[in-house]
């Protein structure tokens, strides 16, 4: 009985050592993440190796894994840039990005874990300054906003695509101009809108007047043609025809007293 503890102690120590080794060797990577293996006794991160995907992994206890999120991420960017005429413009944007998973080892070796602040954010700011500097405050505030957003995205993408970063989108949420410039632009836009409304009303009135003129001309032409075609003979024939129909009506009483100027009878009375 006294020998059991002496026999069991090495076993317990061995179990503890194995447990510690396994604990340091076991790595679990969450969904939406990938791991870069750093070999302490080797050359660090091997850029050509595939990153460790989500799940359970066993590694040598002296190595370690650097975890990277591989899902699309968003970083807000508040930038102060100059317009084409030198006015200070503030842009509030959202940058949507993710690391290039296939080249995660290269990203780690060349840019490091802080690639966002080292590469992406400076690239966005540089592109924004370059693009906004080509436009006036009025274009930034109204008509060219979507085009400017697209240009900033394309210029930033050119910079970061070769640096193992996948840029998905840049969204301009807000453009803040100096108050006096903003008020001046709003007044101008309001005046332009009023001018467009006035021109619309003027064109509508002109079209209506032209329509009435054409209708009046048409009626005048019709009356002229009708007057030219109504001779005395035609009027007499029409009168006879109307008199005959009236005389044949069962609800009419015909009384002839002399004749009219055209030689037609004068008909009086009806029921």
mmCIF file with all atom_site columns, N, CA, C and O in Angstrom, residues 99-153:
data_model
loop_
_atom_site.group_PDB
_atom_site.id
_atom_site.type_symbol
_atom_site.label_atom_id
_atom_site.label_alt_id
_atom_site.label_comp_id
_atom_site.label_asym_id
_atom_site.label_entity_id
_atom_site.label_seq_id
_atom_site.pdbx_PDB_ins_code
_atom_site.Cartn_x
_atom_site.Cartn_y
_atom_site.Cartn_z
_atom_site.occupancy
_atom_site.B_iso_or_equiv
_atom_site.pdbx_formal_charge
_atom_site.auth_seq_id
_atom_site.auth_comp_id
_atom_site.auth_asym_id
_atom_site.auth_atom_id
_atom_site.pdbx_PDB_model_num
ATOM 1   N N  . UNK A 1 99  ? -9.039  40.717 -45.626 1.00 0.00 ? 99  UNK A N  1
ATOM 2   C CA . UNK A 1 99  ? -7.703  40.306 -46.084 1.00 0.00 ? 99  UNK A CA 1
ATOM 3   C C  . UNK A 1 99  ? -7.809  39.266 -47.188 1.00 0.00 ? 99  UNK A C  1
ATOM 4   O O  . UNK A 1 99  ? -8.787  38.531 -47.283 1.00 0.00 ? 99  UNK A O  1
ATOM 5   N N  . UNK A 1 100 ? -6.798  39.229 -48.035 1.00 0.00 ? 100 UNK A N  1
ATOM 6   C CA . UNK A 1 100 ? -6.712  38.202 -49.074 1.00 0.00 ? 100 UNK A CA 1
ATOM 7   C C  . UNK A 1 100 ? -6.279  36.899 -48.395 1.00 0.00 ? 100 UNK A C  1
ATOM 8   O O  . UNK A 1 100 ? -5.108  36.716 -48.060 1.00 0.00 ? 100 UNK A O  1
ATOM 9   N N  . UNK A 1 101 ? -7.227  36.002 -48.198 1.00 0.00 ? 101 UNK A N  1
ATOM 10  C CA . UNK A 1 101 ? -6.971  34.796 -47.398 1.00 0.00 ? 101 UNK A CA 1
ATOM 11  C C  . UNK A 1 101 ? -5.874  33.929 -48.004 1.00 0.00 ? 101 UNK A C  1
ATOM 12  O O  . UNK A 1 101 ? -5.032  33.380 -47.281 1.00 0.00 ? 101 UNK A O  1
ATOM 13  N N  . UNK A 1 102 ? -5.852  33.816 -49.320 1.00 0.00 ? 102 UNK A N  1
ATOM 14  C CA . UNK A 1 102 ? -4.844  32.959 -49.957 1.00 0.00 ? 102 UNK A CA 1
ATOM 15  C C  . UNK A 1 102 ? -3.429  33.470 -49.716 1.00 0.00 ? 102 UNK A C  1
ATOM 16  O O  . UNK A 1 102 ? -2.473  32.692 -49.747 1.00 0.00 ? 102 UNK A O  1
ATOM 17  N N  . UNK A 1 103 ? -3.296  34.757 -49.509 1.00 0.00 ? 103 UNK A N  1
ATOM 18  C CA . UNK A 1 103 ? -1.970  35.349 -49.295 1.00 0.00 ? 103 UNK A CA 1
ATOM 19  C C  . UNK A 1 103 ? -1.826  35.902 -47.878 1.00 0.00 ? 103 UNK A C  1
ATOM 20  O O  . UNK A 1 103 ? -1.128  36.899 -47.664 1.00 0.00 ? 103 UNK A O  1
ATOM 21  N N  . UNK A 1 104 ? -2.465  35.229 -46.941 1.00 0.00 ? 104 UNK A N  1
ATOM 22  C CA . UNK A 1 104 ? -2.451  35.708 -45.560 1.00 0.00 ? 104 UNK A CA 1
ATOM 23  C C  . UNK A 1 104 ? -1.035  35.682 -44.972 1.00 0.00 ? 104 UNK A C  1
ATOM 24  O O  . UNK A 1 104 ? -0.653  36.584 -44.209 1.00 0.00 ? 104 UNK A O  1
ATOM 25  N N  . UNK A 1 105 ? -0.239  34.682 -45.354 1.00 0.00 ? 105 UNK A N  1
ATOM 26  C CA . UNK A 1 105 ? 1.134   34.597 -44.877 1.00 0.00 ? 105 UNK A CA 1
ATOM 27  C C  . UNK A 1 105 ? 1.970   35.774 -45.367 1.00 0.00 ? 105 UNK A C  1
ATOM 28  O O  . UNK A 1 105 ? 2.758   36.363 -44.616 1.00 0.00 ? 105 UNK A O  1
ATOM 29  N N  . UNK A 1 106 ? 1.791   36.127 -46.642 1.00 0.00 ? 106 UNK A N  1
ATOM 30  C CA . UNK A 1 106 ? 2.515   37.271 -47.203 1.00 0.00 ? 106 UNK A CA 1
ATOM 31  C C  . UNK A 1 106 ? 2.068   38.573 -46.544 1.00 0.00 ? 106 UNK A C  1
ATOM 32  O O  . UNK A 1 106 ? 2.891   39.463 -46.283 1.00 0.00 ? 106 UNK A O  1
ATOM 33  N N  . UNK A 1 107 ? 0.760   38.690 -46.305 1.00 0.00 ? 107 UNK A N  1
ATOM 34  C CA . UNK A 1 107 ? 0.243   39.881 -45.646 1.00 0.00 ? 107 UNK A CA 1
ATOM 35  C C  . UNK A 1 107 ? 0.872   40.035 -44.263 1.00 0.00 ? 107 UNK A C  1
ATOM 36  O O  . UNK A 1 107 ? 1.277   41.146 -43.870 1.00 0.00 ? 107 UNK A O  1
ATOM 37  N N  . UNK A 1 108 ? 0.987   38.913 -43.547 1.00 0.00 ? 108 UNK A N  1
ATOM 38  C CA . UNK A 1 108 ? 1.555   38.970 -42.195 1.00 0.00 ? 108 UNK A CA 1
ATOM 39  C C  . UNK A 1 108 ? 3.043   39.328 -42.241 1.00 0.00 ? 108 UNK A C  1
ATOM 40  O O  . UNK A 1 108 ? 3.513   40.168 -41.471 1.00 0.00 ? 108 UNK A O  1
ATOM 41  N N  . UNK A 1 109 ? 3.766   38.712 -43.143 1.00 0.00 ? 109 UNK A N  1
ATOM 42  C CA . UNK A 1 109 ? 5.207   38.953 -43.208 1.00 0.00 ? 109 UNK A CA 1
ATOM 43  C C  . UNK A 1 109 ? 5.541   40.369 -43.686 1.00 0.00 ? 109 UNK A C  1
ATOM 44  O O  . UNK A 1 109 ? 6.482   40.994 -43.192 1.00 0.00 ? 109 UNK A O  1
ATOM 45  N N  . UNK A 1 110 ? 4.774   40.869 -44.653 1.00 0.00 ? 110 UNK A N  1
ATOM 46  C CA . UNK A 1 110 ? 5.112   42.158 -45.259 1.00 0.00 ? 110 UNK A CA 1
ATOM 47  C C  . UNK A 1 110 ? 4.424   43.344 -44.595 1.00 0.00 ? 110 UNK A C  1
ATOM 48  O O  . UNK A 1 110 ? 4.987   44.446 -44.555 1.00 0.00 ? 110 UNK A O  1
ATOM 49  N N  . UNK A 1 111 ? 3.198   43.137 -44.082 1.00 0.00 ? 111 UNK A N  1
ATOM 50  C CA . UNK A 1 111 ? 2.448   44.261 -43.524 1.00 0.00 ? 111 UNK A CA 1
ATOM 51  C C  . UNK A 1 111 ? 2.187   44.109 -42.025 1.00 0.00 ? 111 UNK A C  1
ATOM 52  O O  . UNK A 1 111 ? 2.060   45.101 -41.316 1.00 0.00 ? 111 UNK A O  1
ATOM 53  N N  . UNK A 1 112 ? 2.051   42.881 -41.576 1.00 0.00 ? 112 UNK A N  1
ATOM 54  C CA . UNK A 1 112 ? 1.815   42.653 -40.158 1.00 0.00 ? 112 UNK A CA 1
ATOM 55  C C  . UNK A 1 112 ? 0.343   42.687 -39.778 1.00 0.00 ? 112 UNK A C  1
ATOM 56  O O  . UNK A 1 112 ? -0.533  42.947 -40.601 1.00 0.00 ? 112 UNK A O  1
ATOM 57  N N  . UNK A 1 113 ? 0.098   42.430 -38.520 1.00 0.00 ? 113 UNK A N  1
ATOM 58  C CA . UNK A 1 113 ? -1.282  42.384 -38.028 1.00 0.00 ? 113 UNK A CA 1
ATOM 59  C C  . UNK A 1 113 ? -1.969  43.749 -38.105 1.00 0.00 ? 113 UNK A C  1
ATOM 60  O O  . UNK A 1 113 ? -3.186  43.836 -38.191 1.00 0.00 ? 113 UNK A O  1
ATOM 61  N N  . UNK A 1 114 ? -1.202  44.820 -38.067 1.00 0.00 ? 114 UNK A N  1
ATOM 62  C CA . UNK A 1 114 ? -1.773  46.166 -38.116 1.00 0.00 ? 114 UNK A CA 1
ATOM 63  C C  . UNK A 1 114 ? -1.838  46.708 -39.540 1.00 0.00 ? 114 UNK A C  1
ATOM 64  O O  . UNK A 1 114 ? -1.609  47.894 -39.782 1.00 0.00 ? 114 UNK A O  1
ATOM 65  N N  . UNK A 1 115 ? -2.155  45.816 -40.499 1.00 0.00 ? 115 UNK A N  1
ATOM 66  C CA . UNK A 1 115 ? -2.197  46.236 -41.899 1.00 0.00 ? 115 UNK A CA 1
ATOM 67  C C  . UNK A 1 115 ? -3.271  47.301 -42.157 1.00 0.00 ? 115 UNK A C  1
ATOM 68  O O  . UNK A 1 115 ? -3.150  48.086 -43.111 1.00 0.00 ? 115 UNK A O  1
ATOM 69  N N  . UNK A 1 116 ? -4.288  47.339 -41.318 1.00 0.00 ? 116 UNK A N  1
ATOM 70  C CA . UNK A 1 116 ? -5.339  48.340 -41.496 1.00 0.00 ? 116 UNK A CA 1
ATOM 71  C C  . UNK A 1 116 ? -4.772  49.756 -41.370 1.00 0.00 ? 116 UNK A C  1
ATOM 72  O O  . UNK A 1 116 ? -4.981  50.612 -42.238 1.00 0.00 ? 116 UNK A O  1
ATOM 73  N N  . UNK A 1 117 ? -4.054  50.009 -40.282 1.00 0.00 ? 117 UNK A N  1
ATOM 74  C CA . UNK A 1 117 ? -3.500  51.346 -40.053 1.00 0.00 ? 117 UNK A CA 1
ATOM 75  C C  . UNK A 1 117 ? -2.244  51.607 -40.867 1.00 0.00 ? 117 UNK A C  1
ATOM 76  O O  . UNK A 1 117 ? -1.909  52.753 -41.166 1.00 0.00 ? 117 UNK A O  1
ATOM 77  N N  . UNK A 1 118 ? -1.542  50.551 -41.247 1.00 0.00 ? 118 UNK A N  1
ATOM 78  C CA . UNK A 1 118 ? -0.300  50.719 -41.999 1.00 0.00 ? 118 UNK A CA 1
ATOM 79  C C  . UNK A 1 118 ? -0.534  50.901 -43.493 1.00 0.00 ? 118 UNK A C  1
ATOM 80  O O  . UNK A 1 118 ? 0.235   51.589 -44.164 1.00 0.00 ? 118 UNK A O  1
ATOM 81  N N  . UNK A 1 119 ? -1.582  50.265 -44.027 1.00 0.00 ? 119 UNK A N  1
ATOM 82  C CA . UNK A 1 119 ? -1.785  50.257 -45.479 1.00 0.00 ? 119 UNK A CA 1
ATOM 83  C C  . UNK A 1 119 ? -3.120  50.854 -45.893 1.00 0.00 ? 119 UNK A C  1
ATOM 84  O O  . UNK A 1 119 ? -3.172  51.820 -46.671 1.00 0.00 ? 119 UNK A O  1
ATOM 85  N N  . UNK A 1 120 ? -4.214  50.273 -45.381 1.00 0.00 ? 120 UNK A N  1
ATOM 86  C CA . UNK A 1 120 ? -5.533  50.610 -45.915 1.00 0.00 ? 120 UNK A CA 1
ATOM 87  C C  . UNK A 1 120 ? -5.951  52.044 -45.614 1.00 0.00 ? 120 UNK A C  1
ATOM 88  O O  . UNK A 1 120 ? -6.351  52.786 -46.522 1.00 0.00 ? 120 UNK A O  1
ATOM 89  N N  . UNK A 1 121 ? -5.885  52.468 -44.365 1.00 0.00 ? 121 UNK A N  1
ATOM 90  C CA . UNK A 1 121 ? -6.320  53.811 -44.026 1.00 0.00 ? 121 UNK A CA 1
ATOM 91  C C  . UNK A 1 121 ? -5.503  54.900 -44.719 1.00 0.00 ? 121 UNK A C  1
ATOM 92  O O  . UNK A 1 121 ? -6.086  55.854 -45.254 1.00 0.00 ? 121 UNK A O  1
ATOM 93  N N  . UNK A 1 122 ? -4.169  54.802 -44.747 1.00 0.00 ? 122 UNK A N  1
ATOM 94  C CA . UNK A 1 122 ? -3.416  55.811 -45.508 1.00 0.00 ? 122 UNK A CA 1
ATOM 95  C C  . UNK A 1 122 ? -3.777  55.834 -46.997 1.00 0.00 ? 122 UNK A C  1
ATOM 96  O O  . UNK A 1 122 ? -3.811  56.896 -47.618 1.00 0.00 ? 122 UNK A O  1
ATOM 97  N N  . UNK A 1 123 ? -4.064  54.665 -47.566 1.00 0.00 ? 123 UNK A N  1
ATOM 98  C CA . UNK A 1 123 ? -4.435  54.602 -48.983 1.00 0.00 ? 123 UNK A CA 1
ATOM 99  C C  . UNK A 1 123 ? -5.762  55.302 -49.238 1.00 0.00 ? 123 UNK A C  1
ATOM 100 O O  . UNK A 1 123 ? -5.914  56.044 -50.224 1.00 0.00 ? 123 UNK A O  1
ATOM 101 N N  . UNK A 1 124 ? -6.740  55.082 -48.355 1.00 0.00 ? 124 UNK A N  1
ATOM 102 C CA . UNK A 1 124 ? -8.051  55.726 -48.498 1.00 0.00 ? 124 UNK A CA 1
ATOM 103 C C  . UNK A 1 124 ? -7.906  57.244 -48.410 1.00 0.00 ? 124 UNK A C  1
ATOM 104 O O  . UNK A 1 124 ? -8.485  57.991 -49.218 1.00 0.00 ? 124 UNK A O  1
ATOM 105 N N  . UNK A 1 125 ? -7.139  57.719 -47.446 1.00 0.00 ? 125 UNK A N  1
ATOM 106 C CA . UNK A 1 125 ? -6.970  59.163 -47.267 1.00 0.00 ? 125 UNK A CA 1
ATOM 107 C C  . UNK A 1 125 ? -6.257  59.793 -48.454 1.00 0.00 ? 125 UNK A C  1
ATOM 108 O O  . UNK A 1 125 ? -6.615  60.889 -48.902 1.00 0.00 ? 125 UNK A O  1
ATOM 109 N N  . UNK A 1 126 ? -5.241  59.115 -48.960 1.00 0.00 ? 126 UNK A N  1
ATOM 110 C CA . UNK A 1 126 ? -4.517  59.627 -50.115 1.00 0.00 ? 126 UNK A CA 1
ATOM 111 C C  . UNK A 1 126 ? -5.423  59.719 -51.344 1.00 0.00 ? 126 UNK A C  1
ATOM 112 O O  . UNK A 1 126 ? -5.425  60.728 -52.065 1.00 0.00 ? 126 UNK A O  1
ATOM 113 N N  . UNK A 1 127 ? -6.207  58.668 -51.583 1.00 0.00 ? 127 UNK A N  1
ATOM 114 C CA . UNK A 1 127 ? -7.122  58.668 -52.728 1.00 0.00 ? 127 UNK A CA 1
ATOM 115 C C  . UNK A 1 127 ? -8.187  59.746 -52.576 1.00 0.00 ? 127 UNK A C  1
ATOM 116 O O  . UNK A 1 127 ? -8.542  60.428 -53.552 1.00 0.00 ? 127 UNK A O  1
ATOM 117 N N  . UNK A 1 128 ? -8.712  59.923 -51.372 1.00 0.00 ? 128 UNK A N  1
ATOM 118 C CA . UNK A 1 128 ? -9.744  60.934 -51.130 1.00 0.00 ? 128 UNK A CA 1
ATOM 119 C C  . UNK A 1 128 ? -9.205  62.339 -51.402 1.00 0.00 ? 128 UNK A C  1
ATOM 120 O O  . UNK A 1 128 ? -9.878  63.166 -52.032 1.00 0.00 ? 128 UNK A O  1
ATOM 121 N N  . UNK A 1 129 ? -7.986  62.623 -50.940 1.00 0.00 ? 129 UNK A N  1
ATOM 122 C CA . UNK A 1 129 ? -7.393  63.939 -51.194 1.00 0.00 ? 129 UNK A CA 1
ATOM 123 C C  . UNK A 1 129 ? -7.197  64.178 -52.693 1.00 0.00 ? 129 UNK A C  1
ATOM 124 O O  . UNK A 1 129 ? -7.457  65.277 -53.205 1.00 0.00 ? 129 UNK A O  1
ATOM 125 N N  . UNK A 1 130 ? -6.747  63.149 -53.389 1.00 0.00 ? 130 UNK A N  1
ATOM 126 C CA . UNK A 1 130 ? -6.502  63.275 -54.825 1.00 0.00 ? 130 UNK A CA 1
ATOM 127 C C  . UNK A 1 130 ? -7.799  63.513 -55.596 1.00 0.00 ? 130 UNK A C  1
ATOM 128 O O  . UNK A 1 130 ? -7.867  64.382 -56.471 1.00 0.00 ? 130 UNK A O  1
ATOM 129 N N  . UNK A 1 131 ? -8.839  62.753 -55.271 1.00 0.00 ? 131 UNK A N  1
ATOM 130 C CA . UNK A 1 131 ? -10.104 62.835 -56.009 1.00 0.00 ? 131 UNK A CA 1
ATOM 131 C C  . UNK A 1 131 ? -10.847 64.127 -55.685 1.00 0.00 ? 131 UNK A C  1
ATOM 132 O O  . UNK A 1 131 ? -11.285 64.857 -56.594 1.00 0.00 ? 131 UNK A O  1
ATOM 133 N N  . UNK A 1 132 ? -11.023 64.426 -54.415 1.00 0.00 ? 132 UNK A N  1
ATOM 134 C CA . UNK A 1 132 ? -11.793 65.614 -54.014 1.00 0.00 ? 132 UNK A CA 1
ATOM 135 C C  . UNK A 1 132 ? -11.134 66.883 -54.536 1.00 0.00 ? 132 UNK A C  1
ATOM 136 O O  . UNK A 1 132 ? -11.821 67.856 -54.872 1.00 0.00 ? 132 UNK A O  1
ATOM 137 N N  . UNK A 1 133 ? -9.809  66.888 -54.651 1.00 0.00 ? 133 UNK A N  1
ATOM 138 C CA . UNK A 1 133 ? -9.105  68.060 -55.153 1.00 0.00 ? 133 UNK A CA 1
ATOM 139 C C  . UNK A 1 133 ? -9.436  68.405 -56.588 1.00 0.00 ? 133 UNK A C  1
ATOM 140 O O  . UNK A 1 133 ? -9.079  69.496 -57.062 1.00 0.00 ? 133 UNK A O  1
ATOM 141 N N  . UNK A 1 134 ? -10.147 67.525 -57.288 1.00 0.00 ? 134 UNK A N  1
ATOM 142 C CA . UNK A 1 134 ? -10.522 67.788 -58.680 1.00 0.00 ? 134 UNK A CA 1
ATOM 143 C C  . UNK A 1 134 ? -11.933 68.354 -58.811 1.00 0.00 ? 134 UNK A C  1
ATOM 144 O O  . UNK A 1 134 ? -12.388 68.642 -59.923 1.00 0.00 ? 134 UNK A O  1
ATOM 145 N N  . UNK A 1 135 ? -12.641 68.504 -57.698 1.00 0.00 ? 135 UNK A N  1
ATOM 146 C CA . UNK A 1 135 ? -14.040 68.938 -57.747 1.00 0.00 ? 135 UNK A CA 1
ATOM 147 C C  . UNK A 1 135 ? -14.273 70.184 -56.899 1.00 0.00 ? 135 UNK A C  1
ATOM 148 O O  . UNK A 1 135 ? -13.536 70.461 -55.952 1.00 0.00 ? 135 UNK A O  1
ATOM 149 N N  . UNK A 1 136 ? -15.353 70.895 -57.245 1.00 0.00 ? 136 UNK A N  1
ATOM 150 C CA . UNK A 1 136 ? -15.770 72.064 -56.478 1.00 0.00 ? 136 UNK A CA 1
ATOM 151 C C  . UNK A 1 136 ? -16.672 71.627 -55.327 1.00 0.00 ? 136 UNK A C  1
ATOM 152 O O  . UNK A 1 136 ? -17.238 70.524 -55.362 1.00 0.00 ? 136 UNK A O  1
ATOM 153 N N  . UNK A 1 137 ? -16.853 72.477 -54.303 1.00 0.00 ? 137 UNK A N  1
ATOM 154 C CA . UNK A 1 137 ? -17.762 72.126 -53.202 1.00 0.00 ? 137 UNK A CA 1
ATOM 155 C C  . UNK A 1 137 ? -19.179 71.825 -53.679 1.00 0.00 ? 137 UNK A C  1
ATOM 156 O O  . UNK A 1 137 ? -19.849 70.942 -53.141 1.00 0.00 ? 137 UNK A O  1
ATOM 157 N N  . UNK A 1 138 ? -19.634 72.554 -54.686 1.00 0.00 ? 138 UNK A N  1
ATOM 158 C CA . UNK A 1 138 ? -20.995 72.334 -55.190 1.00 0.00 ? 138 UNK A CA 1
ATOM 159 C C  . UNK A 1 138 ? -21.143 70.936 -55.783 1.00 0.00 ? 138 UNK A C  1
ATOM 160 O O  . UNK A 1 138 ? -22.152 70.258 -55.579 1.00 0.00 ? 138 UNK A O  1
ATOM 161 N N  . UNK A 1 139 ? -20.146 70.480 -56.520 1.00 0.00 ? 139 UNK A N  1
ATOM 162 C CA . UNK A 1 139 ? -20.191 69.136 -57.090 1.00 0.00 ? 139 UNK A CA 1
ATOM 163 C C  . UNK A 1 139 ? -20.145 68.074 -56.004 1.00 0.00 ? 139 UNK A C  1
ATOM 164 O O  . UNK A 1 139 ? -20.807 67.037 -56.103 1.00 0.00 ? 139 UNK A O  1
ATOM 165 N N  . UNK A 1 140 ? -19.364 68.324 -54.968 1.00 0.00 ? 140 UNK A N  1
ATOM 166 C CA . UNK A 1 140 ? -19.296 67.388 -53.845 1.00 0.00 ? 140 UNK A CA 1
ATOM 167 C C  . UNK A 1 140 ? -20.627 67.286 -53.129 1.00 0.00 ? 140 UNK A C  1
ATOM 168 O O  . UNK A 1 140 ? -21.035 66.220 -52.661 1.00 0.00 ? 140 UNK A O  1
ATOM 169 N N  . UNK A 1 141 ? -21.327 68.417 -53.045 1.00 0.00 ? 141 UNK A N  1
ATOM 170 C CA . UNK A 1 141 ? -22.557 68.482 -52.261 1.00 0.00 ? 141 UNK A CA 1
ATOM 171 C C  . UNK A 1 141 ? -23.748 67.881 -52.999 1.00 0.00 ? 141 UNK A C  1
ATOM 172 O O  . UNK A 1 141 ? -24.676 67.397 -52.376 1.00 0.00 ? 141 UNK A O  1
ATOM 173 N N  . UNK A 1 142 ? -23.689 67.907 -54.322 1.00 0.00 ? 142 UNK A N  1
ATOM 174 C CA . UNK A 1 142 ? -24.889 67.493 -55.054 1.00 0.00 ? 142 UNK A CA 1
ATOM 175 C C  . UNK A 1 142 ? -24.606 66.513 -56.180 1.00 0.00 ? 142 UNK A C  1
ATOM 176 O O  . UNK A 1 142 ? -24.595 65.303 -55.977 1.00 0.00 ? 142 UNK A O  1
ATOM 177 N N  . UNK A 1 143 ? -24.296 67.035 -57.368 1.00 0.00 ? 143 UNK A N  1
ATOM 178 C CA . UNK A 1 143 ? -24.375 66.233 -58.581 1.00 0.00 ? 143 UNK A CA 1
ATOM 179 C C  . UNK A 1 143 ? -23.321 65.142 -58.714 1.00 0.00 ? 143 UNK A C  1
ATOM 180 O O  . UNK A 1 143 ? -23.579 64.088 -59.297 1.00 0.00 ? 143 UNK A O  1
ATOM 181 N N  . UNK A 1 144 ? -22.114 65.353 -58.207 1.00 0.00 ? 144 UNK A N  1
ATOM 182 C CA . UNK A 1 144 ? -21.016 64.425 -58.460 1.00 0.00 ? 144 UNK A CA 1
ATOM 183 C C  . UNK A 1 144 ? -20.693 63.502 -57.283 1.00 0.00 ? 144 UNK A C  1
ATOM 184 O O  . UNK A 1 144 ? -19.654 62.846 -57.283 1.00 0.00 ? 144 UNK A O  1
ATOM 185 N N  . UNK A 1 145 ? -21.562 63.448 -56.309 1.00 0.00 ? 145 UNK A N  1
ATOM 186 C CA . UNK A 1 145 ? -21.244 62.691 -55.094 1.00 0.00 ? 145 UNK A CA 1
ATOM 187 C C  . UNK A 1 145 ? -21.012 61.205 -55.373 1.00 0.00 ? 145 UNK A C  1
ATOM 188 O O  . UNK A 1 145 ? -20.040 60.618 -54.903 1.00 0.00 ? 145 UNK A O  1
ATOM 189 N N  . UNK A 1 146 ? -21.878 60.603 -56.159 1.00 0.00 ? 146 UNK A N  1
ATOM 190 C CA . UNK A 1 146 ? -21.723 59.174 -56.472 1.00 0.00 ? 146 UNK A CA 1
ATOM 191 C C  . UNK A 1 146 ? -20.464 58.921 -57.297 1.00 0.00 ? 146 UNK A C  1
ATOM 192 O O  . UNK A 1 146 ? -19.760 57.923 -57.085 1.00 0.00 ? 146 UNK A O  1
ATOM 193 N N  . UNK A 1 147 ? -20.187 59.820 -58.246 1.00 0.00 ? 147 UNK A N  1
ATOM 194 C CA . UNK A 1 147 ? -18.994 59.661 -59.083 1.00 0.00 ? 147 UNK A CA 1
ATOM 195 C C  . UNK A 1 147 ? -17.731 59.781 -58.243 1.00 0.00 ? 147 UNK A C  1
ATOM 196 O O  . UNK A 1 147 ? -16.761 59.028 -58.432 1.00 0.00 ? 147 UNK A O  1
ATOM 197 N N  . UNK A 1 148 ? -17.723 60.720 -57.297 1.00 0.00 ? 148 UNK A N  1
ATOM 198 C CA . UNK A 1 148 ? -16.562 60.911 -56.420 1.00 0.00 ? 148 UNK A CA 1
ATOM 199 C C  . UNK A 1 148 ? -16.347 59.676 -55.551 1.00 0.00 ? 148 UNK A C  1
ATOM 200 O O  . UNK A 1 148 ? -15.217 59.212 -55.357 1.00 0.00 ? 148 UNK A O  1
ATOM 201 N N  . UNK A 1 149 ? -17.423 59.125 -55.037 1.00 0.00 ? 149 UNK A N  1
ATOM 202 C CA . UNK A 1 149 ? -17.341 57.916 -54.221 1.00 0.00 ? 149 UNK A CA 1
ATOM 203 C C  . UNK A 1 149 ? -16.714 56.780 -55.012 1.00 0.00 ? 149 UNK A C  1
ATOM 204 O O  . UNK A 1 149 ? -15.834 56.059 -54.513 1.00 0.00 ? 149 UNK A O  1
ATOM 205 N N  . UNK A 1 150 ? -17.135 56.611 -56.260 1.00 0.00 ? 150 UNK A N  1
ATOM 206 C CA . UNK A 1 150 ? -16.609 55.546 -57.109 1.00 0.00 ? 150 UNK A CA 1
ATOM 207 C C  . UNK A 1 150 ? -15.134 55.776 -57.437 1.00 0.00 ? 150 UNK A C  1
ATOM 208 O O  . UNK A 1 150 ? -14.335 54.831 -57.453 1.00 0.00 ? 150 UNK A O  1
ATOM 209 N N  . UNK A 1 151 ? -14.762 57.030 -57.671 1.00 0.00 ? 151 UNK A N  1
ATOM 210 C CA . UNK A 1 151 ? -13.368 57.339 -57.996 1.00 0.00 ? 151 UNK A CA 1
ATOM 211 C C  . UNK A 1 151 ? -12.449 57.067 -56.805 1.00 0.00 ? 151 UNK A C  1
ATOM 212 O O  . UNK A 1 151 ? -11.334 56.537 -56.972 1.00 0.00 ? 151 UNK A O  1
ATOM 213 N N  . UNK A 1 152 ? -12.892 57.433 -55.608 1.00 0.00 ? 152 UNK A N  1
ATOM 214 C CA . UNK A 1 152 ? -12.092 57.157 -54.409 1.00 0.00 ? 152 UNK A CA 1
ATOM 215 C C  . UNK A 1 152 ? -11.906 55.651 -54.234 1.00 0.00 ? 152 UNK A C  1
ATOM 216 O O  . UNK A 1 152 ? -10.812 55.171 -53.913 1.00 0.00 ? 152 UNK A O  1
ATOM 217 N N  . UNK A 1 153 ? -12.969 54.903 -54.476 1.00 0.00 ? 153 UNK A N  1
ATOM 218 C CA . UNK A 1 153 ? -12.900 53.441 -54.364 1.00 0.00 ? 153 UNK A CA 1
ATOM 219 C C  . UNK A 1 153 ? -11.888 52.858 -55.352 1.00 0.00 ? 153 UNK A C  1
ATOM 220 O O  . UNK A 1 153 ? -11.029 52.036 -54.993 1.00 0.00 ? 153 UNK A O  1
#
